[in-house]
Short mmCIF file of C-alpha atoms and ligand atoms in Angstrom, two decimals:
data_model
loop_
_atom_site.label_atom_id
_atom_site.label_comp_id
_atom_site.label_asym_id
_atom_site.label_seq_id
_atom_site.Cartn_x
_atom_site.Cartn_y
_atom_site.Cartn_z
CA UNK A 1 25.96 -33.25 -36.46
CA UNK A 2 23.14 -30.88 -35.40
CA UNK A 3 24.07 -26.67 -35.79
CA UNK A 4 21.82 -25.71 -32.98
CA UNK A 5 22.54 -21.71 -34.49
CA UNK A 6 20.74 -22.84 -37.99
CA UNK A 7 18.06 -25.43 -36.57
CA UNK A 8 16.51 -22.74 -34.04
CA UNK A 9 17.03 -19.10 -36.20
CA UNK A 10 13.23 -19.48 -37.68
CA UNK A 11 12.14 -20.19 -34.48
CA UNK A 12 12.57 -17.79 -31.32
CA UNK A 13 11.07 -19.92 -28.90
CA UNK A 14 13.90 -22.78 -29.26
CA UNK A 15 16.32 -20.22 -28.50
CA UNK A 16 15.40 -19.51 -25.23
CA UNK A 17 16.15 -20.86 -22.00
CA UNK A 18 14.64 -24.27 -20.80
CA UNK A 19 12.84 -24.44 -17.57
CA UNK A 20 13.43 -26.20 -15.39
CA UNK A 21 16.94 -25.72 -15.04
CA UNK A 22 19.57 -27.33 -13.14
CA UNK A 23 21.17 -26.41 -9.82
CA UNK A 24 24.78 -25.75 -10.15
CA UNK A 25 26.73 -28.85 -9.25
CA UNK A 26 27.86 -28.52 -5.44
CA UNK A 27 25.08 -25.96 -4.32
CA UNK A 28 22.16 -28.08 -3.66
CA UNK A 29 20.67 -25.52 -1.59
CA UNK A 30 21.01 -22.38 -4.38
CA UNK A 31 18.68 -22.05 -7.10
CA UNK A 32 19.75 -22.38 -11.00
CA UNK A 33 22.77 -20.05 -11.61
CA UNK A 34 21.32 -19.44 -14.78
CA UNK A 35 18.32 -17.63 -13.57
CA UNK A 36 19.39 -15.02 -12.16
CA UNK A 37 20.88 -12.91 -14.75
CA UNK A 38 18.08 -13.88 -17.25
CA UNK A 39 15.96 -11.85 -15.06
CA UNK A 40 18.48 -9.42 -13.49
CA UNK A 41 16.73 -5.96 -13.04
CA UNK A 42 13.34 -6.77 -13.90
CA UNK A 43 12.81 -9.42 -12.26
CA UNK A 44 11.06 -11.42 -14.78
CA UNK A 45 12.08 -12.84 -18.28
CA UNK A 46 10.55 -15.44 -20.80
CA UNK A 47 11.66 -19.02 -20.76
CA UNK A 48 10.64 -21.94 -22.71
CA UNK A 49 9.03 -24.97 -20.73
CA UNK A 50 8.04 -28.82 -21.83
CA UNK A 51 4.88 -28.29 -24.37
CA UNK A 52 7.74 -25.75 -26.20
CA UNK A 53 5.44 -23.00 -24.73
CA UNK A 54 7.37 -19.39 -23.88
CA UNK A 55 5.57 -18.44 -20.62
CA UNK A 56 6.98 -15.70 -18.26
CA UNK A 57 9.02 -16.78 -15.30
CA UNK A 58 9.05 -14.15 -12.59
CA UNK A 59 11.57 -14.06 -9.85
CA UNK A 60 11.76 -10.54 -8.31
CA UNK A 61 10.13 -10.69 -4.78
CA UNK A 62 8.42 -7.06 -5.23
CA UNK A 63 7.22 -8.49 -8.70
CA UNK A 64 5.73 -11.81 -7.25
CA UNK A 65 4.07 -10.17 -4.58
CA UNK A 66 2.41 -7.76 -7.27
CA UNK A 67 1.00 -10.33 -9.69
CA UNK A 68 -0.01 -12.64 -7.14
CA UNK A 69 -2.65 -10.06 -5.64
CA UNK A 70 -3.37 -8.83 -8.62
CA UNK A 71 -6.88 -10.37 -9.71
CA UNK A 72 -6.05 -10.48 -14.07
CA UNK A 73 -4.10 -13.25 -13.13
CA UNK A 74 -5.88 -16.98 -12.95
CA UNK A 75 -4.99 -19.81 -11.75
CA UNK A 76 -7.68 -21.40 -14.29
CA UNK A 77 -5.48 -24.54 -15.60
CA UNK A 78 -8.58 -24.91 -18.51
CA UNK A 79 -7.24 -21.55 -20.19
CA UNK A 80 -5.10 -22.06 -23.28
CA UNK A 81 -1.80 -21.02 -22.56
CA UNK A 82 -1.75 -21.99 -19.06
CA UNK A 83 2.14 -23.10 -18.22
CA UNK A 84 1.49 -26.82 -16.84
CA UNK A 85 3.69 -28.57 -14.95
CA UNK A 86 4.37 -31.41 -17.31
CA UNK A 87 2.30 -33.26 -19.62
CA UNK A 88 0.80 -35.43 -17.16
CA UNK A 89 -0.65 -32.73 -15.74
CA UNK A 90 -2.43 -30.90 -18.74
CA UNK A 91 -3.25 -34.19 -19.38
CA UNK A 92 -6.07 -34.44 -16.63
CA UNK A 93 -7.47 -31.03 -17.03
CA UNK A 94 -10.65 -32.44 -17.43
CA UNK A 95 -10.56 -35.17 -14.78
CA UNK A 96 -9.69 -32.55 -11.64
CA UNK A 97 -12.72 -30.78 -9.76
CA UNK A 98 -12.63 -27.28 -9.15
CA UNK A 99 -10.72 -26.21 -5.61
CA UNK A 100 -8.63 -23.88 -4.42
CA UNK A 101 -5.62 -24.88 -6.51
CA UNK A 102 -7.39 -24.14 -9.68
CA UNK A 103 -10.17 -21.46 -9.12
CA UNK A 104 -10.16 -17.56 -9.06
CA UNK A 105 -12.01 -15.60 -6.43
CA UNK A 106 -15.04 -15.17 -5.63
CA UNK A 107 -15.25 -19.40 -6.33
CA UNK A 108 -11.78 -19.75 -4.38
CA UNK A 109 -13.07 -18.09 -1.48
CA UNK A 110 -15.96 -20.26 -1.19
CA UNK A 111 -13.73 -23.55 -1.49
CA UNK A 112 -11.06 -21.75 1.15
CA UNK A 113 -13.19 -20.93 3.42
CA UNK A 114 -14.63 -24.83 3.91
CA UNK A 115 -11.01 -25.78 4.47
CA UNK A 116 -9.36 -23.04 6.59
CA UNK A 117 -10.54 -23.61 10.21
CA UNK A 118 -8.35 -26.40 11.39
CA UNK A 119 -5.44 -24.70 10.32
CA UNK A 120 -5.95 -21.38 12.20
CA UNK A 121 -3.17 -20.03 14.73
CA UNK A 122 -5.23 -20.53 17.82
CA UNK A 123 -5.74 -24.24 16.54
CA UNK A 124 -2.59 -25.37 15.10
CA UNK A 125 -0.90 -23.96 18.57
CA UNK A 126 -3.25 -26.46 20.75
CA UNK A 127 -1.76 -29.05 18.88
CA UNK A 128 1.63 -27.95 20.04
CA UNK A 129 2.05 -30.54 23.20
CA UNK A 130 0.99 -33.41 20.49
CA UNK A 131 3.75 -32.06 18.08
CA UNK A 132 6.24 -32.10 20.60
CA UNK A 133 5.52 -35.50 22.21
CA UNK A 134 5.74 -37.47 18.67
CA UNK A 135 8.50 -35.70 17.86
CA UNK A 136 10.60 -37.09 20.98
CA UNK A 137 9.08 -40.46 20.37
CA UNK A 138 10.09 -40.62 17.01
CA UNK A 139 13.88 -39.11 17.80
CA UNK A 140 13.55 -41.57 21.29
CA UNK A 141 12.60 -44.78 18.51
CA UNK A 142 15.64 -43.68 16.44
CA UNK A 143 18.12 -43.55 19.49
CA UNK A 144 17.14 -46.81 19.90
CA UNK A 145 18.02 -47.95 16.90
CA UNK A 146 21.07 -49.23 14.91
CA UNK A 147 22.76 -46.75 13.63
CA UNK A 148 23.55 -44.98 10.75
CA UNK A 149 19.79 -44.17 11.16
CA UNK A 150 17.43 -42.29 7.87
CA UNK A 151 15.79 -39.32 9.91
CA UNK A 152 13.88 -38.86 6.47
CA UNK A 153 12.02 -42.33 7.41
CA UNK A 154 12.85 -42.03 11.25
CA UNK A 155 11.22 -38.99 11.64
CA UNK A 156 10.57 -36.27 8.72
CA UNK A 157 7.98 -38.08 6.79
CA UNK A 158 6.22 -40.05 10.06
CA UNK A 159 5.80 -36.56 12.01
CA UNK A 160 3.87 -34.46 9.52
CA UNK A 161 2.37 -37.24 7.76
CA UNK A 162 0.55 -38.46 11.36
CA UNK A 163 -0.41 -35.00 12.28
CA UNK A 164 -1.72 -34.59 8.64
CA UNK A 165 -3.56 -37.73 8.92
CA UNK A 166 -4.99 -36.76 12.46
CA UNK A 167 -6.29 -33.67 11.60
CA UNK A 168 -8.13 -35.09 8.73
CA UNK A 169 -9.21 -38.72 10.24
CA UNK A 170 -7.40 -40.75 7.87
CA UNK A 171 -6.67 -44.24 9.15
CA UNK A 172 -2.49 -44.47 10.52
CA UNK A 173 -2.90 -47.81 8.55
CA UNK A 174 -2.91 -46.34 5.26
CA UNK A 175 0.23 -43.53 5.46
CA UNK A 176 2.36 -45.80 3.75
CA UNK A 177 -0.52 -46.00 0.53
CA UNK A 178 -1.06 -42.04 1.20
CA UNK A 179 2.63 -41.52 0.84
CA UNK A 180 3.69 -43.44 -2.06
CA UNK A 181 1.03 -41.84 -3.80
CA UNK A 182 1.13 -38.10 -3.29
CA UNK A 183 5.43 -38.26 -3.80
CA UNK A 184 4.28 -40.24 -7.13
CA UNK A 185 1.97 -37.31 -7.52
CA UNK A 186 5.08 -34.71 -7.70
CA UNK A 187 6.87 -35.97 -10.26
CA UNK A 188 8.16 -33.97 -12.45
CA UNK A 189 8.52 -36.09 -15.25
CA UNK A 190 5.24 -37.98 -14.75
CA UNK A 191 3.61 -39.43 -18.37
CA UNK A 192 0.13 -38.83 -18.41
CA UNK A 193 -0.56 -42.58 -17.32
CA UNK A 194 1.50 -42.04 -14.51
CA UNK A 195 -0.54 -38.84 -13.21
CA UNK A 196 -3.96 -40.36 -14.18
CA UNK A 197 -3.35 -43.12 -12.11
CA UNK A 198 -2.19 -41.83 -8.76
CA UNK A 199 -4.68 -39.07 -9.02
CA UNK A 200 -7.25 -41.97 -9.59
CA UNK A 201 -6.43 -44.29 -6.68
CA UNK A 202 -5.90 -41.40 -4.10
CA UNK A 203 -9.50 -39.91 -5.52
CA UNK A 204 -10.90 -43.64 -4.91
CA UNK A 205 -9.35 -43.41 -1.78
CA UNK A 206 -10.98 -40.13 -0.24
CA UNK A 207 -13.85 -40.80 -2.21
CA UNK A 208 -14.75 -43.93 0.13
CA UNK A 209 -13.46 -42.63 3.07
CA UNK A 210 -15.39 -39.35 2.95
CA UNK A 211 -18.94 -41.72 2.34
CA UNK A 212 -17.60 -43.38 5.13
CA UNK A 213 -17.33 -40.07 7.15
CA UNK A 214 -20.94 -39.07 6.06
CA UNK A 215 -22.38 -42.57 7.67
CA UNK A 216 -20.02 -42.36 10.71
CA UNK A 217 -18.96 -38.92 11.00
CA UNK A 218 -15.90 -38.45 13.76
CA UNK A 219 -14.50 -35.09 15.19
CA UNK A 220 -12.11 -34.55 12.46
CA UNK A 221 -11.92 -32.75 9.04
CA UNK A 222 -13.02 -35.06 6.78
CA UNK A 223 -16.05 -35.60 8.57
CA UNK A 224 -17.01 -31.80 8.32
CA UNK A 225 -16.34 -32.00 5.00
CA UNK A 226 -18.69 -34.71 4.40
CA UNK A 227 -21.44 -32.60 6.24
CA UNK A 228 -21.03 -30.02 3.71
CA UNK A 229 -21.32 -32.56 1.06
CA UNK A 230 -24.44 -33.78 2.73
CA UNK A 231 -25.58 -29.90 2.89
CA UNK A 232 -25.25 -29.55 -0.87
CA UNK A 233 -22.51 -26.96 0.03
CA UNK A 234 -19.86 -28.65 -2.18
CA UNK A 235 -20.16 -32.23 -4.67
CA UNK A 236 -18.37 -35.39 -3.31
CA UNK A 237 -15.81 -35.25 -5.99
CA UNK A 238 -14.73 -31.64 -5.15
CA UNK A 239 -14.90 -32.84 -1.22
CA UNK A 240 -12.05 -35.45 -2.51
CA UNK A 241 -10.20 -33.16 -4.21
CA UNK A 242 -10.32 -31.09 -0.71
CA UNK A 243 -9.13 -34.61 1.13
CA UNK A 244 -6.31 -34.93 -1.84
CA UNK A 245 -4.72 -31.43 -1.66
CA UNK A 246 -4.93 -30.95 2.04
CA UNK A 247 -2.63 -34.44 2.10
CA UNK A 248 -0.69 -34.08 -0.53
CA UNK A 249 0.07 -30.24 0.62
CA UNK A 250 -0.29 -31.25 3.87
CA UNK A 251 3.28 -33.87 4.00
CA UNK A 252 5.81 -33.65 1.52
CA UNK A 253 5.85 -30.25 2.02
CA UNK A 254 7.49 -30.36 5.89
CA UNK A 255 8.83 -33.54 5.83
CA UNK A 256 11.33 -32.02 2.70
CA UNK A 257 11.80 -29.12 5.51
CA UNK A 258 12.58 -31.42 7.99
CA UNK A 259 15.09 -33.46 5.78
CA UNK A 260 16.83 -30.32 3.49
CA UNK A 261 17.24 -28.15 6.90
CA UNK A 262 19.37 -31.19 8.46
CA UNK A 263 21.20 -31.58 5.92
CA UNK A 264 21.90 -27.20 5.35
CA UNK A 265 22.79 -26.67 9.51
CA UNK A 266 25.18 -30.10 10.03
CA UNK A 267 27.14 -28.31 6.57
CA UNK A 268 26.90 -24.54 8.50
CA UNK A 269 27.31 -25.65 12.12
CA UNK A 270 27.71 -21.97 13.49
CA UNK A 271 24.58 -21.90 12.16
CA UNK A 272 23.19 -25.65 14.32
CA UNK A 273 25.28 -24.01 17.30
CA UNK A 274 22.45 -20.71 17.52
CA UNK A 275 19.43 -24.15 17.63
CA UNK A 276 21.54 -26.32 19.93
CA UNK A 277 22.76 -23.63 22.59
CA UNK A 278 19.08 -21.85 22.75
CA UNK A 279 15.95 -22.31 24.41
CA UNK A 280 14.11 -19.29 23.23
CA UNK A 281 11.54 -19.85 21.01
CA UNK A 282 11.89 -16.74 19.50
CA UNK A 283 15.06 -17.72 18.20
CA UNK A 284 13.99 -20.70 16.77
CA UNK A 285 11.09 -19.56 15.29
CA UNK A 286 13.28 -17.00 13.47
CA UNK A 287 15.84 -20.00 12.15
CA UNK A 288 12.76 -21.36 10.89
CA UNK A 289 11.47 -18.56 9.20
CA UNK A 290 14.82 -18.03 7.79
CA UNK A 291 15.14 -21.67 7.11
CA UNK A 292 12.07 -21.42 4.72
CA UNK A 293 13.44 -19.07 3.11
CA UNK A 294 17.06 -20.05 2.06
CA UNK A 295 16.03 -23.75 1.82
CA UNK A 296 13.13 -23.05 -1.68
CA UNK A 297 11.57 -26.38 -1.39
CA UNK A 298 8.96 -25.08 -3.45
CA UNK A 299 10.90 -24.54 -6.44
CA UNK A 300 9.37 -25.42 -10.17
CA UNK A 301 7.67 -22.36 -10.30
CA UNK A 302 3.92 -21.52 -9.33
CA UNK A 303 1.91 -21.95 -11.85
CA UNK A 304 -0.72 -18.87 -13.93
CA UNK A 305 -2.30 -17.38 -16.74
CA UNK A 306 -2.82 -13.91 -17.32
CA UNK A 307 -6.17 -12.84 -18.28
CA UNK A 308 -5.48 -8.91 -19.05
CA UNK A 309 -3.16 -7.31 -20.14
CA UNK A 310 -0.62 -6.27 -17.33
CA UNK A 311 2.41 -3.98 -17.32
CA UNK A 312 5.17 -4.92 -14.83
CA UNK A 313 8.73 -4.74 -14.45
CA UNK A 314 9.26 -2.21 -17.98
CA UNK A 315 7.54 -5.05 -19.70
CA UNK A 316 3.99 -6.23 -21.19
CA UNK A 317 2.08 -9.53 -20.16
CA UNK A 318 -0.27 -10.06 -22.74
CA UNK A 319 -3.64 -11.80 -22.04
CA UNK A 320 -3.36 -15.30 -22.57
CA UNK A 321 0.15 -15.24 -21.70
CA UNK A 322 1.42 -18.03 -19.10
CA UNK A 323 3.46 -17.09 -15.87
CA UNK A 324 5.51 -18.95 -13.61
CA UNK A 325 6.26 -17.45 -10.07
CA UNK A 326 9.29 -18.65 -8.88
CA UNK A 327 8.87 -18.31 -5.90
CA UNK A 328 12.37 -19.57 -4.59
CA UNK A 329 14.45 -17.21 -6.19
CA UNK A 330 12.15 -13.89 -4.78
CA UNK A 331 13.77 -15.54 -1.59
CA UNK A 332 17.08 -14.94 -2.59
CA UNK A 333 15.91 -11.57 -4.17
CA UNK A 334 19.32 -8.87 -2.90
CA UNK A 335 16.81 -6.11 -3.12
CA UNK A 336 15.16 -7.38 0.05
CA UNK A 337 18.06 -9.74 1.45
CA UNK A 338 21.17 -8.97 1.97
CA UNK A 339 23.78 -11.22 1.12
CA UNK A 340 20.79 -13.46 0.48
CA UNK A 341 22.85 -16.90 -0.51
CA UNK A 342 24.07 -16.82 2.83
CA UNK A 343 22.39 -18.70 5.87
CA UNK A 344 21.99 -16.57 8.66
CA UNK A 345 19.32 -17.67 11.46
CA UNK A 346 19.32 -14.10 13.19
CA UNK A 347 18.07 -12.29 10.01
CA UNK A 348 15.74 -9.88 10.66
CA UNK A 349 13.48 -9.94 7.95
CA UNK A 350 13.92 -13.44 6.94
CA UNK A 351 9.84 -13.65 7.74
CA UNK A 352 9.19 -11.84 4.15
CA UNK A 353 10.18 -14.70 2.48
CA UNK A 354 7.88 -15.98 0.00
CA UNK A 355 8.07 -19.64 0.46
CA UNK A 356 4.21 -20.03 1.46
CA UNK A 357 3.09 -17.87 -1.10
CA UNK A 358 1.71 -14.65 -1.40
CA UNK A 359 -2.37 -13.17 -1.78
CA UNK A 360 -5.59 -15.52 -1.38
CA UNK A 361 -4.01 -18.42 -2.34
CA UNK A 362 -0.60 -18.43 0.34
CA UNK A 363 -0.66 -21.72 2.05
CA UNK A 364 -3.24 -22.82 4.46
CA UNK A 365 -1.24 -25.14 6.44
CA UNK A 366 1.33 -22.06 7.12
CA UNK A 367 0.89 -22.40 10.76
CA UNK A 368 0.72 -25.79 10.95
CA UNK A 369 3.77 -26.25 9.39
CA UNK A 370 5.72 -23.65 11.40
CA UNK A 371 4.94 -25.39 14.48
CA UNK A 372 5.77 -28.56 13.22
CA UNK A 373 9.38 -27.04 12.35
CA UNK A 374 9.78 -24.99 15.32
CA UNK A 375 9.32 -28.25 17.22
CA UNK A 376 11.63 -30.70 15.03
CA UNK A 377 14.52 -27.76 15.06
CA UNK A 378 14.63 -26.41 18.58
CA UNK A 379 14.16 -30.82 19.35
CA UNK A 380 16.19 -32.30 17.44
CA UNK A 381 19.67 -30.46 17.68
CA UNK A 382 19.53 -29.93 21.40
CA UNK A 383 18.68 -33.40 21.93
CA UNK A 384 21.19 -35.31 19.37
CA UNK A 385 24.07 -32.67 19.77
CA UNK A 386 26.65 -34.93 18.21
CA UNK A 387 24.37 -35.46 14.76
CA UNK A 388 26.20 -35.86 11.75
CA UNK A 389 25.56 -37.43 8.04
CA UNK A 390 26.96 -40.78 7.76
CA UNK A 391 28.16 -39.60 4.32
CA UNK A 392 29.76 -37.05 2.82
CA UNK A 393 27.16 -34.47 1.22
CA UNK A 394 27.81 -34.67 -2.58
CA UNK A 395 26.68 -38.59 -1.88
CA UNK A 396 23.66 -37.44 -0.62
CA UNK A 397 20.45 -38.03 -3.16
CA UNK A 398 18.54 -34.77 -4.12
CA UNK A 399 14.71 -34.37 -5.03
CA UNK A 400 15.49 -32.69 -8.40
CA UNK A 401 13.46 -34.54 -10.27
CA UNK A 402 9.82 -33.33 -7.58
CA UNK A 403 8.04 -30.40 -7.79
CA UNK A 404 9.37 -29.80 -4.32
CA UNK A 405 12.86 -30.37 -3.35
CA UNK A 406 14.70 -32.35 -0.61
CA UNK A 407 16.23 -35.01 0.05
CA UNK A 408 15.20 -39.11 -0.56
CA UNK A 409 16.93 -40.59 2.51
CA UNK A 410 19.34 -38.91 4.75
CA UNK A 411 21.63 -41.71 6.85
CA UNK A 412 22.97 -39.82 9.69
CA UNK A 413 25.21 -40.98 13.57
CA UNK A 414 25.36 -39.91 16.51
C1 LIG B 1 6.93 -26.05 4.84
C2 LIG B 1 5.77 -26.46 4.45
C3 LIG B 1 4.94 -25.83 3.36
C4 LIG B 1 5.31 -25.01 2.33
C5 LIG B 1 6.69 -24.48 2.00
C6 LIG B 1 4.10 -24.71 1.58
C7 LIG B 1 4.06 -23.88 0.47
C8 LIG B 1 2.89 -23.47 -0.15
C9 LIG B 1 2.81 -22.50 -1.21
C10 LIG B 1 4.01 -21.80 -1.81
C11 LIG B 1 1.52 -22.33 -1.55
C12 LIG B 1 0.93 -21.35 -2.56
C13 LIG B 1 0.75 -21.96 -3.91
C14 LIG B 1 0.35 -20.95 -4.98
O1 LIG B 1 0.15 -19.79 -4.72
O2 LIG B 1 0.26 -21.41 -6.13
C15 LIG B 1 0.74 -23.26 -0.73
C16 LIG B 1 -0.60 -23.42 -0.82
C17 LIG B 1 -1.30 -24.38 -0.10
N1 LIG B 1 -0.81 -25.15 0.93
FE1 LIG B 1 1.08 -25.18 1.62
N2 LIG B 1 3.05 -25.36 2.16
C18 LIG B 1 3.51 -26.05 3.26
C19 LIG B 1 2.76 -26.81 4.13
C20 LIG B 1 1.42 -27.05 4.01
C21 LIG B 1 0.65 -27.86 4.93
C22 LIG B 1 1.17 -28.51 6.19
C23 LIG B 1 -0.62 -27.89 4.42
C24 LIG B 1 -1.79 -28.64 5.01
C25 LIG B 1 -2.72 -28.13 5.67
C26 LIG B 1 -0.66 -27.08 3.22
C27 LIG B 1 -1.77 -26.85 2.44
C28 LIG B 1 -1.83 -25.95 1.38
C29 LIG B 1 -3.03 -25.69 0.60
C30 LIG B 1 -4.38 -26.39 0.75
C31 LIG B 1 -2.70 -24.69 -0.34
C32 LIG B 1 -3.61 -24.08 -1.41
C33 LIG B 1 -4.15 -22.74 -0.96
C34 LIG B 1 -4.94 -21.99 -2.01
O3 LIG B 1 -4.74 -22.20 -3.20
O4 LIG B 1 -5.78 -21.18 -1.61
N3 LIG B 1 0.60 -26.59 2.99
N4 LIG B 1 1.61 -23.92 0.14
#
């Protein structure tokens, strides 16, 4: 029988923590018990991940905020000791353009600012009426329908994966392809195989369709894109890379929203009362904000490398040294919450949340994705006041195994 105490006293790194760690059985919306009194007063601590590396993991908001403006640290995934994902993603280092995802300022910035326009407040809030009229289509087609009904397929993928696909000018004919292969895409436990391959077909994908852009351009994103191709701005394979992140980034991310935050309000429903009985969109914008925050579908831990030396929390981060900003526990960080496990949509400060980031790299589609929530939550539970799951909620099948967390199908009646 294996002595763990003997097989790991040579070897620190064995004895630490693993990361990723599980969710305690029964809270599927809190994040690893374990956590947080590995980091408890600092706010960071050192974990071991899959390579048997012994990056930092940082979870103190004030601490995240810090290192992510803080321009020693890189999100250069060619460094050694940078804290990937999983093997399938060091895996294709070499295969993956520079973009935003993996370039420091002042390269970033030049990358950034090609992508940033759509996504603007002033733009995303035109697109409001659009929002609102798919989003009572889609809850009209599911009304329709037999019931128990999946809102994850009735309407939590469809909604941001159209508007996604809109904004860019992909064809609606291929969401189905587009969505099978950016969910591959977050796998967790993806082999290198795995990873090369959907990263392949999606950049054969965007790779055609922005040539196709640049012979027929259109008035949508990929189409400027491919002008600034043409302009010798940016290379074609760093354009698809744009087309790849923007709709990867651009889907999963609100449809788990959409899906986790239906599931959280029908279990607190004097929470889904404040969304049903209102029609001030100030108060749903705040349930959304505070939404993002208690729901951490963004929760493997953002990925860095230090490239200094940098003091923080009583402790050193040498150079070299990998970091993982955990960004969903910062959410639930007492010093700037209180009572922060609990869900309370009139929160006041449930807008300093951390769940799109922090510093030049905080999300692009923020706005976009706001809207598109504000929409679904002040629509949704006015219109279908009777929702409820069609099973009970420890039957219900978690993402734990993505890089962002929700739920795979969510059967609910009316
Ligand atoms: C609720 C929905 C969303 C959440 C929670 C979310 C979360 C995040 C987070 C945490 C980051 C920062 C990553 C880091 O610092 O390492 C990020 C970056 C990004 N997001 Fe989002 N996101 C959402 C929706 C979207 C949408 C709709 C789009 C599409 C336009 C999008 C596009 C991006 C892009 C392109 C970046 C990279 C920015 C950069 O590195 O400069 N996201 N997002």
């Amino acid at each position: 029988m294996s002595n763990p105490v003997t097989e790991t006293a040579g070897d620190p790194a064995a004895a630490m923590p693993e990361w990723p760690m599980p969710r305690a059985e029964g809270c599927p919306f809190d994040p690893p018990p374990a956590l947080r009194p590995l980091s408890a007063g600092k706010g960071l601590a050192t974990i071991r991940i899959w390579d048997g590396s012994t990056p930092w993991i940082v979870t103190g908001h004030a601490e995240q905020r810090t290192l992510l403006n803080d321009p020693r640290v890189s999100v250069d995934e060619k460094l050694p000791g940078f804290p990937h994902w999983h093997e399938g993603m060091a895996a294709g280092v070499d295969h993956r353009p520079r973009s935003v995802f993996n370039s420091d300022a002042p390269e970033h910035t030049h990358y950034r600012r090609i992508m940033t326009s759509p996504f603007t407040f002033k733009r995303v809030e035109a697109l409001r009426p659009v929002i609102q009229r798919i989003t009572d289509d889609l809850i009209d087609k599911m009304l329709a329908g037999p019931q128990p009904a999946d809102i994850v397929e009735a309407l939590a993928l469809p909604l941001p994966t159209y508007m996604i696909s809109e904004i860019l000018g992909v064809p609606q004919e291929d969401h189905a392809f587009i969505h099978r292969s950016a969910s591959e895409g977050i796998r967790r436990n993806a082999t290198p195989e795995q990873a090369m391959g959907v990263f392949r077909a999606l950049n054969d994908y965007l790779l055609g369709l922005i040539e196709k852009k640049t012979a027929e351009p259109a008035d949508d994103v990929l189409s400027d894109i491919a002008v600034r191709v043409k302009a010798g701005d940016i290379t074609l394979a760093e354009a698809a890379m744009m087309g790849i992140g923007l709709l990867s980034a651009g889907h999963e991310t609100s449809a788990n929203m959409i899906g986790l935050a239906t599931v959280a309000l029908l279990e607190n429903p004097d929470q889904l009362a404040i969304l049903r009985d209102t029609e001030d969109p100030k108060v749903v914008a705040g349930a959304v904000e505070e939404l993002l925050r208690y729901l951490g579908i963004i929760h493997g831990g953002q990925r860095r490398i230090a490239k200094e030396d940098i003091e923080i929390g009583g402790e050193v981060i040498r150079a070299g040294e990998g970091i993982i900003i955990e960004l969903f526990s910062a959410n639930r960080d007492e010093n700037v919450f209180p009572e922060p496990d609990v869900l309370d949509l009139h929160r006041d400060n449930a807008r300093h949340h951390n769940a799109f980031g922090f510093g030049i790299h905080q999300c692009i589609g923020q706005q976009l994705a706001r809207v598109e929530l504000q929409v679904v939550y002040g629509t949704l539970f006015r219109r279908v006041p009777t929702l409820r799951l069609a099973k009970p909620v420890d039957e219900i099948e978690f993402k734990h195994d993505r890089l962002a967390y929700g739920v795979y199908a969510l059967p609910v009646n009316w």
